[in-house]
Amino acid sequence: MFVKKGILIFLFCAVCALPFFAEWNSFDIPDSAEIRRQVSREWFEGSLDVVRGLNSEIRSNQVGTQFQIRLEEQQEVFLVIAAPKSQMKVDIYEGNGVRAAVEDSYNMDSPGSWLLVRSKQNGAPESVRYYFAKDAGVYVQFRPDQKGKSSLADMVIFDNYAARGVPLGVPFERFYTASFAEIQALTKSNLPWASVEPKSGLYDDTLVMIQTIRGSLGNIAYQDDAAYNEEGKPVSVRNGQIRYVPEDLRKKLTLSSPGFVKWICDGIVEPLAGSYLKMKPLVQPTFETNPTGAKAVMGANYSTSFSLDWTRNLAAAVLSVRNNKTVLYKDSGVDVSIEPFAVRWTDKGFQNAAGYIANTGYRVQYLKPLLYVLATKYPQYFYLAAIRQTDRGKGGNEFSVFNDAAAIFPYFDADGKFKAVVFYDGREYSLQQFCSSFEKSNGAFVHLVRVKTSAKFYPQEPVKEKENDRRY
């Protein structure tokens, strides 16, 4: 018994004596802190000429993960990199064709990579960066303050700063050898870690809806001003009247952009209520507009905020069905209006982040980092997007109008990589494709409302030929 107790005490002491770098971190990434301690003097503190004379090294940390220590030079700075080994699929072209192979790689921006940025002019350190996410555009970095005695912290999500210049009160050189677990503990109350940590296992309903919609796209055809009412009959989006469906489209669902997002919401509502959403409440105005402004010039019957009102009322209607009581838009809280970023890095330097504008939304260029944060903080939601573009009224004058709508499903896959699927006009787009189609327009904004995802998702299917009413 004494021997067993002694062994337990020994093991406990051994565990406690392990360096902090051996501790588990919440992102479960490999850590090079032990290796960095070994090479700090020559690789991190030597002059550029000295570092140039060093050969790249492959070293293993305590648990056997290999890291490459190397130098990379850029125009004004040089980088000292500690990158973990990963494997990359490559195509090898040979005389008789192409052969797939797997090669070892040491990418500077893979999860677990660490890099030190130093000035070529004087060798002064500029920053230390830790990559921890599956997406290379997401990282945390530390910079010396102006006096060089303390350090400042930044958290970056696709060129947008969720935090910038947060004072930490610790020497900058500490980050030469600090483990990722250490910096998490050091900054847990200073940096918005909740904005960058995926919620494993909470995206299943999102994936169910994506797969169901994807599998139904072959049954959908675009038709202008087209939706289905609470009875599943084809109607006009604008006035709710029964509409004509061309003969060649009667085996499919015919939907316009707003009708398509209603079809998605109907798939959530029908299993709960036994019917689809009514049309009339969806076109009700959600805010007051200037009666002598764009609407008056465009035409008395033309709503410049149509898809904005439509998506807001849709989200409120789904919430009403789920709560089993009527929830008006103004009381629903469905608008997305968060502003998680302070500044954005562009080719022209730092600029103020383009945050939320009431009754307008966000610039299209802002969507990717915004959706990343939304996917981490609210993993069980998707978003209805009202798209604001420019249109021409009487006399050729241009006005900003909300005509179209889309549904956006952000999530993290099983490997922890951020993805977002966009369904728009009855088709599927990647987020990049969707944003690229609107980025050239300076007036392009997207207003988002949130809708909770559901695994019990059964959207309307096309009516069988024998059941199709020829009057429609």
PDB file of C-alpha atoms in Angstrom, residues 27 29 108-113 115 129-141 154-162 180 192-198 341 368-373 376 412 416-419:
ATOM      1  CA  PHE A  27      -8.509  24.438 -29.541  1.00  0.00           C
ATOM      2  CA  ILE A  29      -3.679  22.522 -31.460  1.00  0.00           C
ATOM      3  CA  MET A 108       3.103  29.191 -41.672  1.00  0.00           C
ATOM      4  CA  ASP A 109      -0.631  29.744 -41.120  1.00  0.00           C
ATOM      5  CA  SER A 110      -1.804  26.250 -40.137  1.00  0.00           C
ATOM      6  CA  PRO A 111      -3.305  25.628 -36.660  1.00  0.00           C
ATOM      7  CA  GLY A 112      -0.460  25.646 -34.140  1.00  0.00           C
ATOM      8  CA  SER A 113       1.874  27.850 -36.204  1.00  0.00           C
ATOM      9  CA  LEU A 115       5.633  33.489 -36.133  1.00  0.00           C
ATOM     10  CA  ARG A 129       1.308  35.793 -34.103  1.00  0.00           C
ATOM     11  CA  TYR A 130      -0.425  32.573 -33.027  1.00  0.00           C
ATOM     12  CA  TYR A 131      -2.552  30.656 -35.536  1.00  0.00           C
ATOM     13  CA  PHE A 132      -5.117  28.481 -33.803  1.00  0.00           C
ATOM     14  CA  ALA A 133      -8.111  28.189 -36.155  1.00  0.00           C
ATOM     15  CA  LYS A 134      -8.696  26.010 -39.209  1.00  0.00           C
ATOM     16  CA  ASP A 135      -9.149  29.248 -41.141  1.00  0.00           C
ATOM     17  CA  ALA A 136      -5.854  31.046 -41.725  1.00  0.00           C
ATOM     18  CA  GLY A 137      -7.556  34.447 -41.614  1.00  0.00           C
ATOM     19  CA  VAL A 138      -8.302  34.001 -37.910  1.00  0.00           C
ATOM     20  CA  TYR A 139      -5.466  34.528 -35.425  1.00  0.00           C
ATOM     21  CA  VAL A 140      -4.311  36.363 -32.328  1.00  0.00           C
ATOM     22  CA  GLN A 141      -1.195  38.539 -32.234  1.00  0.00           C
ATOM     23  CA  ASP A 154      -5.071  41.964 -31.299  1.00  0.00           C
ATOM     24  CA  MET A 155      -7.666  39.402 -32.362  1.00  0.00           C
ATOM     25  CA  VAL A 156      -8.211  39.261 -36.121  1.00  0.00           C
ATOM     26  CA  ILE A 157     -11.013  37.612 -38.114  1.00  0.00           C
ATOM     27  CA  PHE A 158     -10.546  37.901 -41.879  1.00  0.00           C
ATOM     28  CA  ASP A 159      -8.838  41.332 -41.752  1.00  0.00           C
ATOM     29  CA  ASN A 160     -11.355  42.650 -39.210  1.00  0.00           C
ATOM     30  CA  TYR A 161     -10.198  43.318 -35.668  1.00  0.00           C
ATOM     31  CA  ALA A 162     -12.464  41.940 -32.969  1.00  0.00           C
ATOM     32  CA  PHE A 180      -1.000  28.845 -26.503  1.00  0.00           C
ATOM     33  CA  PRO A 192     -13.366  37.912 -27.190  1.00  0.00           C
ATOM     34  CA  TRP A 193     -12.506  34.227 -27.430  1.00  0.00           C
ATOM     35  CA  ALA A 194     -16.213  33.375 -27.666  1.00  0.00           C
ATOM     36  CA  SER A 195     -16.195  34.998 -31.106  1.00  0.00           C
ATOM     37  CA  VAL A 196     -13.677  32.536 -32.533  1.00  0.00           C
ATOM     38  CA  GLU A 197     -14.398  29.166 -30.914  1.00  0.00           C
ATOM     39  CA  PRO A 198     -16.753  26.828 -32.859  1.00  0.00           C
ATOM     40  CA  PHE A 341     -15.332  44.686 -34.982  1.00  0.00           C
ATOM     41  CA  LYS A 368     -17.761  36.775 -44.075  1.00  0.00           C
ATOM     42  CA  PRO A 369     -16.234  37.901 -40.755  1.00  0.00           C
ATOM     43  CA  LEU A 370     -19.683  38.778 -39.413  1.00  0.00           C
ATOM     44  CA  LEU A 371     -21.091  35.338 -40.240  1.00  0.00           C
ATOM     45  CA  TYR A 372     -18.024  33.705 -38.686  1.00  0.00           C
ATOM     46  CA  VAL A 373     -18.817  35.415 -35.390  1.00  0.00           C
ATOM     47  CA  THR A 376     -19.616  30.758 -33.157  1.00  0.00           C
ATOM     48  CA  PHE A 412     -18.338  24.867 -38.892  1.00  0.00           C
ATOM     49  CA  GLY A 416     -13.681  22.978 -37.423  1.00  0.00           C
ATOM     50  CA  LYS A 417     -13.436  24.936 -40.670  1.00  0.00           C
ATOM     51  CA  PHE A 418     -15.875  27.778 -41.274  1.00  0.00           C
ATOM     52  CA  LYS A 419     -18.325  27.436 -44.144  1.00  0.00           C
TER      53      LYS A 419
END
